Tab-separated table of C-alpha atoms in Angstrom:
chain	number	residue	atom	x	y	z
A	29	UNK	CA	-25.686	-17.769	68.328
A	30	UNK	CA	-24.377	-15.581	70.968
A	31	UNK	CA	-24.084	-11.773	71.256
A	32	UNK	CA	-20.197	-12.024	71.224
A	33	UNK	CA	-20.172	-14.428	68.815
A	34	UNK	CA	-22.886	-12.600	66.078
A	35	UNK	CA	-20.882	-9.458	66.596
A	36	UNK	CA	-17.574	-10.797	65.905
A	37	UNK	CA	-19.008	-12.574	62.611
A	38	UNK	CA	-20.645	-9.046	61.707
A	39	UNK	CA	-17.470	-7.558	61.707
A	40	UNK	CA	-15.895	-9.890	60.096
A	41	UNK	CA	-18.304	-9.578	57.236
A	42	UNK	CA	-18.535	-6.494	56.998
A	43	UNK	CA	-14.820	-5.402	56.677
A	44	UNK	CA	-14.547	-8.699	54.179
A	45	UNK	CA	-17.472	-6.862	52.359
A	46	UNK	CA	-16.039	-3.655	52.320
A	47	UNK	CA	-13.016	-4.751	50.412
A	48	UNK	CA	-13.649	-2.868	46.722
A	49	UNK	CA	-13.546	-5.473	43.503
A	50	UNK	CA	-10.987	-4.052	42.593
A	51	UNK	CA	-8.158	-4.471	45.231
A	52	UNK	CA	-8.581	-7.837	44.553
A	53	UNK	CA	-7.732	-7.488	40.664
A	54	UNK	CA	-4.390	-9.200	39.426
A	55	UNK	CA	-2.200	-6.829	38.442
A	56	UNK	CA	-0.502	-7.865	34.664
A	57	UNK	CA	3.114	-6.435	34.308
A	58	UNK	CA	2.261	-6.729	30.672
A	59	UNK	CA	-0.344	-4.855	30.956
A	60	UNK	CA	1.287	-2.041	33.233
A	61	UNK	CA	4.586	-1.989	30.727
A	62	UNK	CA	2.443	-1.879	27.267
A	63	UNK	CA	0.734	1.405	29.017
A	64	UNK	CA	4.566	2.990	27.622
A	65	UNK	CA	5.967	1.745	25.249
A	66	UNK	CA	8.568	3.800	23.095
A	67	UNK	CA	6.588	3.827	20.261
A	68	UNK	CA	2.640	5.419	19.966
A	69	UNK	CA	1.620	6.902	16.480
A	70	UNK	CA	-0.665	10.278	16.280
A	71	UNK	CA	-1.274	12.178	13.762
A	72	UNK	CA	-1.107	16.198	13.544
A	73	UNK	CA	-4.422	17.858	10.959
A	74	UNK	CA	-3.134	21.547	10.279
A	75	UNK	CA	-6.252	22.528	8.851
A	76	UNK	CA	-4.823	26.301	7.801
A	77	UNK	CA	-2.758	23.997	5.087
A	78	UNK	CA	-5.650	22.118	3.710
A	79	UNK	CA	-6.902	23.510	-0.073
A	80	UNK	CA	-9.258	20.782	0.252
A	81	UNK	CA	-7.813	19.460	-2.936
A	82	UNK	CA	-9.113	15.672	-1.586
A	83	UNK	CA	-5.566	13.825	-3.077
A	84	UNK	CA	-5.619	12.343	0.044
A	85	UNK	CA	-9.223	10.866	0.035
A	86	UNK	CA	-8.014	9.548	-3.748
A	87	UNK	CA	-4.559	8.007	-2.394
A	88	UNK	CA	-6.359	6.135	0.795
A	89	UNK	CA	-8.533	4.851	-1.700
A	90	UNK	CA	-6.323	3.212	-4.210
A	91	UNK	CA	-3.854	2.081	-1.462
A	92	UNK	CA	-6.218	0.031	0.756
A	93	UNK	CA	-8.091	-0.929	-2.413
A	94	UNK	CA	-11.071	1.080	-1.145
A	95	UNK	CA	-13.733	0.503	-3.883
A	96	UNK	CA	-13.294	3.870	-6.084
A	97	UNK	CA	-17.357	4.532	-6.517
A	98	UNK	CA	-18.837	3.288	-3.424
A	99	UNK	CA	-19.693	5.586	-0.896
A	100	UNK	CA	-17.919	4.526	1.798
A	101	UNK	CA	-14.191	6.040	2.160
A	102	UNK	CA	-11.494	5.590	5.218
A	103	UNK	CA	-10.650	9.047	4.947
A	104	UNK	CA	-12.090	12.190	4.191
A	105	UNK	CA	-12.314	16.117	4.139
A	106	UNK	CA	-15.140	18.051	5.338
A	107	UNK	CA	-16.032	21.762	4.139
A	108	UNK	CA	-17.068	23.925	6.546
A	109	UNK	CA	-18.692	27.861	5.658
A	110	UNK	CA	-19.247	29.552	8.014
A	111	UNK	CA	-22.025	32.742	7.704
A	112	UNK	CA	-21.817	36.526	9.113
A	113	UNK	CA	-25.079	35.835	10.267
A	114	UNK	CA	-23.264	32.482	12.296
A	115	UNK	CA	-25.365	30.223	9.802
A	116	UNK	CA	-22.753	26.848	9.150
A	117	UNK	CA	-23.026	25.104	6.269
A	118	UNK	CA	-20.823	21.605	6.026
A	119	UNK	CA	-20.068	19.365	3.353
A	120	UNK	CA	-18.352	16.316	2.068
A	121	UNK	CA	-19.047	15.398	-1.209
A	122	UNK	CA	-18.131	11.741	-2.563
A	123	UNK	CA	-15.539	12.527	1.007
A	124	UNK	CA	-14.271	15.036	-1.176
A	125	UNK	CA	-12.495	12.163	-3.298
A	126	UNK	CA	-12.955	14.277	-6.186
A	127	UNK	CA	-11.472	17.362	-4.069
A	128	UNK	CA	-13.909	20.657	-3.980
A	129	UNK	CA	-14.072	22.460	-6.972
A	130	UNK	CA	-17.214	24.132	-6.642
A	131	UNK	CA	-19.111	26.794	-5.134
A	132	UNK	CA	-22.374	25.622	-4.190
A	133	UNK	CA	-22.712	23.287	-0.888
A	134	UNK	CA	-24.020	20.202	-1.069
A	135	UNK	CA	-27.123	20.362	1.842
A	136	UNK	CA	-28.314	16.612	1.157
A	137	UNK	CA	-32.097	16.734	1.070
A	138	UNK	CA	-32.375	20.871	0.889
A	139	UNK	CA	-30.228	20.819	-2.440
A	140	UNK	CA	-27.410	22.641	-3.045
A	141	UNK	CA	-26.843	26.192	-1.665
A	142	UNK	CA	-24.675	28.720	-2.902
A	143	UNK	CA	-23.446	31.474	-0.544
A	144	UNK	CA	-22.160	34.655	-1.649
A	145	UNK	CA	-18.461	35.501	-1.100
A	146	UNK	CA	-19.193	38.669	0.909
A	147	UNK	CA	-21.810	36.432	3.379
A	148	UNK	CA	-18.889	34.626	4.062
A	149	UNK	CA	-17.206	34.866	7.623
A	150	UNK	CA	-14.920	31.591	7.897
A	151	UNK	CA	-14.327	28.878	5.483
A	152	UNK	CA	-12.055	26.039	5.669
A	153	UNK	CA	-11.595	22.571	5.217
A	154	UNK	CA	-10.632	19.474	7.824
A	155	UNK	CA	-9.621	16.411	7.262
A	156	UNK	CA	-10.609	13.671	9.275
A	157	UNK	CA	-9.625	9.560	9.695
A	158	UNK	CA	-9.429	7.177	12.163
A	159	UNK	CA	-8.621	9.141	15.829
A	160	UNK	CA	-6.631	5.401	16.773
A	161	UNK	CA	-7.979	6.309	20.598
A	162	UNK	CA	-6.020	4.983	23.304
A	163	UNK	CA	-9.592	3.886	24.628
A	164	UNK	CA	-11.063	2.765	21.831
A	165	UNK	CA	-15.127	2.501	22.151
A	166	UNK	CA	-15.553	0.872	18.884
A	167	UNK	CA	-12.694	-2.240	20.598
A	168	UNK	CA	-14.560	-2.226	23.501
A	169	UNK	CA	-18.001	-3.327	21.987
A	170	UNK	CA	-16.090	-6.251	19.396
A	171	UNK	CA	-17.773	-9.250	20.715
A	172	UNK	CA	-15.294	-11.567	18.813
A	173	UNK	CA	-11.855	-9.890	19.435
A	174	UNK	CA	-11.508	-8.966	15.807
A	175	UNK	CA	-10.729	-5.454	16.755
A	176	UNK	CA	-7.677	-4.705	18.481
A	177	UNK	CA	-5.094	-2.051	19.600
A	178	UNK	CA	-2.103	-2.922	18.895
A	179	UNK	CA	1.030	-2.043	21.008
A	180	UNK	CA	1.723	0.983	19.239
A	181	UNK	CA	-1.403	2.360	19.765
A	182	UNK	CA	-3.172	1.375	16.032
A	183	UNK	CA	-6.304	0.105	15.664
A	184	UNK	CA	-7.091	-2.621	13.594
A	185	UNK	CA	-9.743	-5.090	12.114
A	186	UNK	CA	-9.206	-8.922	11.998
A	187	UNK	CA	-10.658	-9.483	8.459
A	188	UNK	CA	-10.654	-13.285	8.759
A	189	UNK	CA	-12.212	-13.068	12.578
A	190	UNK	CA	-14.729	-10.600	12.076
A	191	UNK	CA	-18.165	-11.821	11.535
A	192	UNK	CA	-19.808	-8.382	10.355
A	193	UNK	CA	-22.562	-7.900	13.287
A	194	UNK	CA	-21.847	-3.512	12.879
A	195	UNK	CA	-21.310	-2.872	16.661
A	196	UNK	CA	-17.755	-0.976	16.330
A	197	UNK	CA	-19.426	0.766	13.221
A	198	UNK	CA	-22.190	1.751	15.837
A	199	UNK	CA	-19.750	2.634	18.571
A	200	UNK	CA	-17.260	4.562	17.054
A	201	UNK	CA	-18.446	8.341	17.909
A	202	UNK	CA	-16.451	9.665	14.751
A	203	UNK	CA	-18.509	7.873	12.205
A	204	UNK	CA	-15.138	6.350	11.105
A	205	UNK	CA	-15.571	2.846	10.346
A	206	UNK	CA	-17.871	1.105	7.423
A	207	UNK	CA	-18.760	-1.981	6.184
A	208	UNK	CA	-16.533	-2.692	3.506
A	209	UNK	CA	-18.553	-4.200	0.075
A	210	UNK	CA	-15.951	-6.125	-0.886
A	211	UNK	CA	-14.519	-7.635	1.955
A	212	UNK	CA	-17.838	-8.168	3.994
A	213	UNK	CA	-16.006	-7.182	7.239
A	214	UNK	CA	-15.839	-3.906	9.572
A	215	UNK	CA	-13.647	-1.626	7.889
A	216	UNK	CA	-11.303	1.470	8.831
A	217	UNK	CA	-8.550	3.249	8.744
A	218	UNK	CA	-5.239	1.155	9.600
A	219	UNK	CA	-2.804	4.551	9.607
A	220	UNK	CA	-1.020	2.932	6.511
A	221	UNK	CA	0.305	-0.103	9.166
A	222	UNK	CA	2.017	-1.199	6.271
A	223	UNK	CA	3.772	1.608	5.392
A	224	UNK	CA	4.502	3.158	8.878
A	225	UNK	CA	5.964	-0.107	10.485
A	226	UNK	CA	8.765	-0.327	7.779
A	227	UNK	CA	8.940	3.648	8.525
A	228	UNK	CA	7.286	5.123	5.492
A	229	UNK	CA	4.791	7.699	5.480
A	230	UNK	CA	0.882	7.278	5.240
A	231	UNK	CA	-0.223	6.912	1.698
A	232	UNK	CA	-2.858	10.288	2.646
A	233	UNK	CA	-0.427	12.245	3.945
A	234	UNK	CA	2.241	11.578	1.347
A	235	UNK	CA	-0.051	13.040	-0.818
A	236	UNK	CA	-0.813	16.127	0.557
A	237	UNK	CA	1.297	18.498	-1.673
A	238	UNK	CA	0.881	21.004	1.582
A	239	UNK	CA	2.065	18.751	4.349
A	240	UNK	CA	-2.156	19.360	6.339
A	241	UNK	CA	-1.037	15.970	7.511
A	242	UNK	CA	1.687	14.201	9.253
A	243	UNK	CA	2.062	10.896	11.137
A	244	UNK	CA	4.751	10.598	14.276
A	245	UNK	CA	5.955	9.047	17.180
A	246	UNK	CA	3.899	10.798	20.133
A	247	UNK	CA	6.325	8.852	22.333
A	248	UNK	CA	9.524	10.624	20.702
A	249	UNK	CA	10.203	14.173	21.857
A	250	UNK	CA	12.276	15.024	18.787
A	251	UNK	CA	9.491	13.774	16.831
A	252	UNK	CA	8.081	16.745	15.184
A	253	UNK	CA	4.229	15.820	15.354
A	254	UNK	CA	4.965	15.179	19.398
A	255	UNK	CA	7.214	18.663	19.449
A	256	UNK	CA	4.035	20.183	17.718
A	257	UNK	CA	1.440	18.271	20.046
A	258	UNK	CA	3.426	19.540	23.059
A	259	UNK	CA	4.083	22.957	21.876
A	260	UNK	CA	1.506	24.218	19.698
A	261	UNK	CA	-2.511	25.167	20.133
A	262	UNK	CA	-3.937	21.469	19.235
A	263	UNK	CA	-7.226	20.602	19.699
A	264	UNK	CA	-9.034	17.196	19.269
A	265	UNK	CA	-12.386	16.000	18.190
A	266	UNK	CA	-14.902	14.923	21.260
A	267	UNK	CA	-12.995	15.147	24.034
A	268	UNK	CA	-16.631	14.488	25.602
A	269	UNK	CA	-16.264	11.195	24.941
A	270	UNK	CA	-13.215	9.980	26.833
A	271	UNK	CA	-11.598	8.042	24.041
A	272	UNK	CA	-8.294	9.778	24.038
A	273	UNK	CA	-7.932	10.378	20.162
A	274	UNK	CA	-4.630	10.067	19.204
A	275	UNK	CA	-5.385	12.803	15.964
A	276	UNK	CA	-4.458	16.239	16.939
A	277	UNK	CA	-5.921	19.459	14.571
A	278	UNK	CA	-3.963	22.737	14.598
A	279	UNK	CA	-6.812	25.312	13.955
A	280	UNK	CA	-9.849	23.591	15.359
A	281	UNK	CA	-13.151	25.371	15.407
A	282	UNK	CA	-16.080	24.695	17.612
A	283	UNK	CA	-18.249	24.073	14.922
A	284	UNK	CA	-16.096	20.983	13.862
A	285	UNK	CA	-17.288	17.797	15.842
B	113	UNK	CA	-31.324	-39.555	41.549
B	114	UNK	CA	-33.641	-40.728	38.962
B	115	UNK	CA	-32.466	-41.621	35.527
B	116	UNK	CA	-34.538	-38.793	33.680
B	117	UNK	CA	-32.479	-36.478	35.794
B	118	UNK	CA	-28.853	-37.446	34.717
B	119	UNK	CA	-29.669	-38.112	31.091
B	120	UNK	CA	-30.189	-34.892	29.781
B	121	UNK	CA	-27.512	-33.329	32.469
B	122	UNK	CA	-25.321	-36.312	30.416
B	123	UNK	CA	-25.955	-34.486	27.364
B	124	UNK	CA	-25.987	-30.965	28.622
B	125	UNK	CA	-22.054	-32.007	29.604
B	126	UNK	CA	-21.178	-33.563	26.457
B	127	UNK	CA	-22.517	-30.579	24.281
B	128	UNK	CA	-20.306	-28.433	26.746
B	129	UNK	CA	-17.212	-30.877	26.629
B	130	UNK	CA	-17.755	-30.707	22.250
B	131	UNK	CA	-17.758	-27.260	22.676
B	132	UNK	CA	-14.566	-26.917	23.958
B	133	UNK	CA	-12.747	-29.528	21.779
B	134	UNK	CA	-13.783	-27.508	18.732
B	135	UNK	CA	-12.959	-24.719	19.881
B	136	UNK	CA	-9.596	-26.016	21.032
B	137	UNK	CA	-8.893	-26.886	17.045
B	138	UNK	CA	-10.647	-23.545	15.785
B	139	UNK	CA	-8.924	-20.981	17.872
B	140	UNK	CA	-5.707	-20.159	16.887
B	141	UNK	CA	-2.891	-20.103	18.922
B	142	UNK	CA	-1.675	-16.837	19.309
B	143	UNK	CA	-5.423	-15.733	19.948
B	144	UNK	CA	-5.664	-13.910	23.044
B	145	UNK	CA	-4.848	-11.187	25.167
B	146	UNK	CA	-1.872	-9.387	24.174
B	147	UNK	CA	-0.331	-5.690	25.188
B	148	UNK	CA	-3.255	-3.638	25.888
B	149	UNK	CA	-4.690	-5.902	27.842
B	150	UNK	CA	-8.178	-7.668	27.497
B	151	UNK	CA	-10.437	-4.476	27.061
B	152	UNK	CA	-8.461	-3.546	23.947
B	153	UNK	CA	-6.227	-6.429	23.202
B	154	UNK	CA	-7.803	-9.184	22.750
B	155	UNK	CA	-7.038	-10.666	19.401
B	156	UNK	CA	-4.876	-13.184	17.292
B	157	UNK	CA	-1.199	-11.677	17.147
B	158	UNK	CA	-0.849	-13.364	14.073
B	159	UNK	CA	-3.161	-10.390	12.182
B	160	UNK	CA	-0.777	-7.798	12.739
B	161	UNK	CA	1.338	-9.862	10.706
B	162	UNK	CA	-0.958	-9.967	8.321
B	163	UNK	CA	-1.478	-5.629	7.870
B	164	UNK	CA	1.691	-5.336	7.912
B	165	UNK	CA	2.334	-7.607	4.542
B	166	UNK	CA	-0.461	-5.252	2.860
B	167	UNK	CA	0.942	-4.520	-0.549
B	168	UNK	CA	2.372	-1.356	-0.821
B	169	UNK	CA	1.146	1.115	-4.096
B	170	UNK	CA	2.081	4.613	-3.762
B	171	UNK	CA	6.162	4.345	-3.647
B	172	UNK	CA	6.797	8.358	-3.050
B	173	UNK	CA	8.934	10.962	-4.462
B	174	UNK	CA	11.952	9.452	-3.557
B	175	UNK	CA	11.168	5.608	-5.845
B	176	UNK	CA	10.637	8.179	-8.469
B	177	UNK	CA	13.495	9.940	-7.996
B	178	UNK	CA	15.846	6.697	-8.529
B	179	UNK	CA	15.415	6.968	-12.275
B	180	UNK	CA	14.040	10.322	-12.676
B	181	UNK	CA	16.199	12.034	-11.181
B	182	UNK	CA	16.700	14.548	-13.903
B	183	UNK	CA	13.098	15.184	-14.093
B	184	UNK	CA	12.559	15.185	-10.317
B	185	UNK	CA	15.527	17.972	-9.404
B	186	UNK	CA	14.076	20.339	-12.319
B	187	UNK	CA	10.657	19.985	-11.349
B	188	UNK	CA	10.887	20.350	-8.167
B	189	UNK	CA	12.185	23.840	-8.308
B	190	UNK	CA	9.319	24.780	-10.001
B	191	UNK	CA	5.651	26.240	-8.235
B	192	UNK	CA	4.764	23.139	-8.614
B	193	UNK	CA	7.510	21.162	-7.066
B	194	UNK	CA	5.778	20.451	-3.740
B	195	UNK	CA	3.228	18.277	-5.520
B	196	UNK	CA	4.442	14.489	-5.280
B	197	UNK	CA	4.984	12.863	-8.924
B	198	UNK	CA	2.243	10.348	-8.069
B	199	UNK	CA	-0.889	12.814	-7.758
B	200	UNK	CA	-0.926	13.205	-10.917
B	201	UNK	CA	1.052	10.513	-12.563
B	202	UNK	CA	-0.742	7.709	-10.775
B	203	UNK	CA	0.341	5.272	-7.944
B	204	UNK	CA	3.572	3.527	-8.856
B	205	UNK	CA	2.538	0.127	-7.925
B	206	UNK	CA	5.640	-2.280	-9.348
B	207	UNK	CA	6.550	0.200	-11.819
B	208	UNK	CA	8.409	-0.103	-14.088
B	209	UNK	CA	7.458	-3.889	-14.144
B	210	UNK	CA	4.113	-3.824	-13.357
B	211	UNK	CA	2.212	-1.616	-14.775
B	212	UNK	CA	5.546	-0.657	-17.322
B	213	UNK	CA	3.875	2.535	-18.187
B	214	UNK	CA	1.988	4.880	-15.960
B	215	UNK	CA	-1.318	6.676	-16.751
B	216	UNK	CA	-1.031	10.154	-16.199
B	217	UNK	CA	-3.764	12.247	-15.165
B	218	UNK	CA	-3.836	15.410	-17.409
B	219	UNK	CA	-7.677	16.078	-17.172
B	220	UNK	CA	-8.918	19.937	-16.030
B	221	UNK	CA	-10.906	17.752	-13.271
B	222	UNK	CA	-7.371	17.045	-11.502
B	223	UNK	CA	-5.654	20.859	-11.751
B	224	UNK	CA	-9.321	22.274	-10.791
B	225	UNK	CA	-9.000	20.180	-6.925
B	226	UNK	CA	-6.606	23.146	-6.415
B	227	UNK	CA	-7.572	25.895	-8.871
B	228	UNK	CA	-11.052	26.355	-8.604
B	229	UNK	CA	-11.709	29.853	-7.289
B	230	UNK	CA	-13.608	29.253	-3.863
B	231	UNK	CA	-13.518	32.409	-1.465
B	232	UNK	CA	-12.400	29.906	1.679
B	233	UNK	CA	-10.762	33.392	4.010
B	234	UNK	CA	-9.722	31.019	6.843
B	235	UNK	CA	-7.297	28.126	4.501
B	236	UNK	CA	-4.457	28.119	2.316
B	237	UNK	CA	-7.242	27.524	-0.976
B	238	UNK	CA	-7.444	31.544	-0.628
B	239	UNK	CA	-3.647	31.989	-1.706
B	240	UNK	CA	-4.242	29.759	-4.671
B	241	UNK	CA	-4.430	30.675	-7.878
B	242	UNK	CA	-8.354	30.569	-8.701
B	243	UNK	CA	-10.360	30.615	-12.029
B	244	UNK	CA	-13.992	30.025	-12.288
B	245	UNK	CA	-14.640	26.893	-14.408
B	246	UNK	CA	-17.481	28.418	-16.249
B	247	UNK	CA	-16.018	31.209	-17.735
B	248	UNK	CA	-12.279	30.009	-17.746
B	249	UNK	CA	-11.854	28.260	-21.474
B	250	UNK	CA	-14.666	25.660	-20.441
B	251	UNK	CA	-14.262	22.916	-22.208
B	252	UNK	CA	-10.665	22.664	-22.587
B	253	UNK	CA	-7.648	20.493	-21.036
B	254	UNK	CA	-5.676	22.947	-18.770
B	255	UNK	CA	-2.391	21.490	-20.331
B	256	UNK	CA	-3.208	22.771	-23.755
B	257	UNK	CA	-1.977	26.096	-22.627
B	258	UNK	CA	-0.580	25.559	-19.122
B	259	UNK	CA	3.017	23.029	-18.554
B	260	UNK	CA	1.803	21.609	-15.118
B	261	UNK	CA	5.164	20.627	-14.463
B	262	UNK	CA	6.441	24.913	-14.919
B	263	UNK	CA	2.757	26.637	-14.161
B	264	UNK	CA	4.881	30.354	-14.398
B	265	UNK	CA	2.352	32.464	-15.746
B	266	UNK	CA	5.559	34.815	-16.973
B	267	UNK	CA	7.037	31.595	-19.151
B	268	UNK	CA	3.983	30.279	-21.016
């Protein structure tokens, strides 16, 4: 090879090389267009509203034929007491399908632990469910496609293509999802799909005597959950994450993860 | 090339070509990727059919309110009117088909989700009306004394 010639190859390669991946990447329109639609549920928490009264925990249950005593539930309210000495004590008994109607706090393995009205700084109570993430991690890791996002931004689980293996259960960073008993198949919450797509509420928050939660269209700026996601101190849970939740809490602490 | 060579790449290529043609007849149709693209989309369309035909049970205020209507305007003006009929009174499933009567919840396990004193300063529980379960009548229904559906203390 000559010196001209090797050096003219060598550039040759080298700008081919430099080309990123990427650039070369087919661009879908479907894909592009689907990033906004007119339509993406959320879902607005207002934990000041919550009694903790767990009606919610009780409705989810009976409408997506959770089983009633196993412990596995697709929603569910956490209690969270919060010390003057900054000691925080959480719990979520039976996911609080039974609502909390006593004092002491349920500490697992330690037993229960009562804590004396005047030691008490903050106590409250939040809700949580599925976030629906516009990135979902637990989608990501489905080696079958049985877990999808749909095009209004709700997650769901392909019963009949889902073959059980436990990675979305393992990647969700919420803790959301289960193995359903019944059903042998990943299970979680589906936002009521049923009932929102013929435009009826959630079965949780139709429950809630206190309207602590609401389901809208993010996408809608008349929408009161958006006007309230645009307008009003929301917070969400792991932002560290990157998943986008699509669940936004009105009085978030820093001890809620 | 050698026989021994090409017969097992024979069968390596049928077992590939087999593959396929089942999978051609097991994988529906509409299985693919769809609107979010492949990351988060791939899946058969045909499944959000599926959720969507979930059976509805709770039927809301409102269902109730189509026959009730006498009972849903009065008690709704009551302290107890934001409470939807079917906390208490039990998902409506078909009703008044299926199930033709509903089971009503009047146990002092349902009012105490609400009216159990806890001292919770930073949520709504603390404007509640409280009683300690222990020392409160233990052992009776609420209802026996209380009408859930007027809880005035004033008009017991």
């Amino acid at each position: 090879m000559k010196r001209r010639e090797f050096l003219k190859k060598t550039a040759v390669f080298i700008s081919g090389a430099s080309v990123s991946l990427s650039a070369l990447e087919l661009v879908d329109p479907k894909e592009v267009l689907a990033k906004n639609p007119d339509l993406r549920w959320g879902f607005l928490v207002n934990t000041y509203k919550c009694v903790g009264c767990g009606m919610c925990v009780k409705a989810c249950k009976i409408e997506n034929e959770i089983p009633w005593d196993a412990n596995v539930t697709r929603t569910w309210v956490e209690r969270y007491v919060i010390t003057k000495e900054g000691k925080v004590l959480a719990d979520s008994p039976k996911g609080a399908r039974d609502g909390f109607t006593s004092k002491l706090i349920d500490r697992a393995a330690e037993g229960k632990e009562l804590v004396p009205d005047k030691e008490i700084a903050q106590a409250f109570f939040v809700p949580k469910l599925c976030n629906h993430c516009t990135l979902p991690a637990c989608v990501q890791v489905c080696p079958v496609g049985a877990t999808y996002s749909t095009k209004d931004g709700v997650v769901l689980v392909d019963r009949k293509w889902c073959i059980g293996c436990g990675y979305c259960i393992m990647g969700c960073p919420y803790g959301v999802r289960f193995f359903h008993p019944v059903v042998h198949t990943a299970d979680k919450c589906t936002f009521c799909y049923h009932r929102i797509s013929k435009g009826g509420n959630t079965a949780c928050a139709q429950a809630c005597p206190f309207g602590a939660r609401r389901i809208g269209n993010l996408r809608d700026p008349n929408d009161p959950v958006a006007k309230a996601v645009l307008t009003e101190r929301v917070g969400i849970l792991r932002d560290e994450y990157g998943t986008k939740p699509n669940v936004y809490y009105i009085g978030l602490n820093k001890e809620v993860h | 090339m050698k026989g021994h060579v090409w017969r097992p790449l024979f069968v390596v290529i049928g077992l590939v070509a087999a593959i396929l043609v089942f999978r051609m007849f097991y994988v529906p149709a509409d299985f693919g990727v769809h609107d979010q693209g492949y990351t988060f989309g791939f899946h058969r369309l045909g499944n959000e059919q599926e959720w969507k035909q979930f059976p509805e049970k709770y039927k809301g205020t409102e269902y109730c309110n189509e026959c009730h209507d006498d009972k849903v305007e009065s008690i709704s003006k009551s302290g107890h009117g934001i409470i939807p009929c079917e906390d208490c009174h039990g998902a409506a499933f078909n009703h008044p088909e299926d199930p033709e009567k509903l089971t009503v919840d009047r146990s002092r396990a349902l009012c105490l989700r609400c009216h159990s004193e806890l001292y919770m300063p930073s949520s709504q529980r603390n404007d509640l009306p409280g009683i300690n379960p222990k020392t409160h009548n233990e052992g009776m229904e609420c209802s026996e004394c209380h009408n859930p559906h007027n809880p005035s203390l004033e008009e017991m």
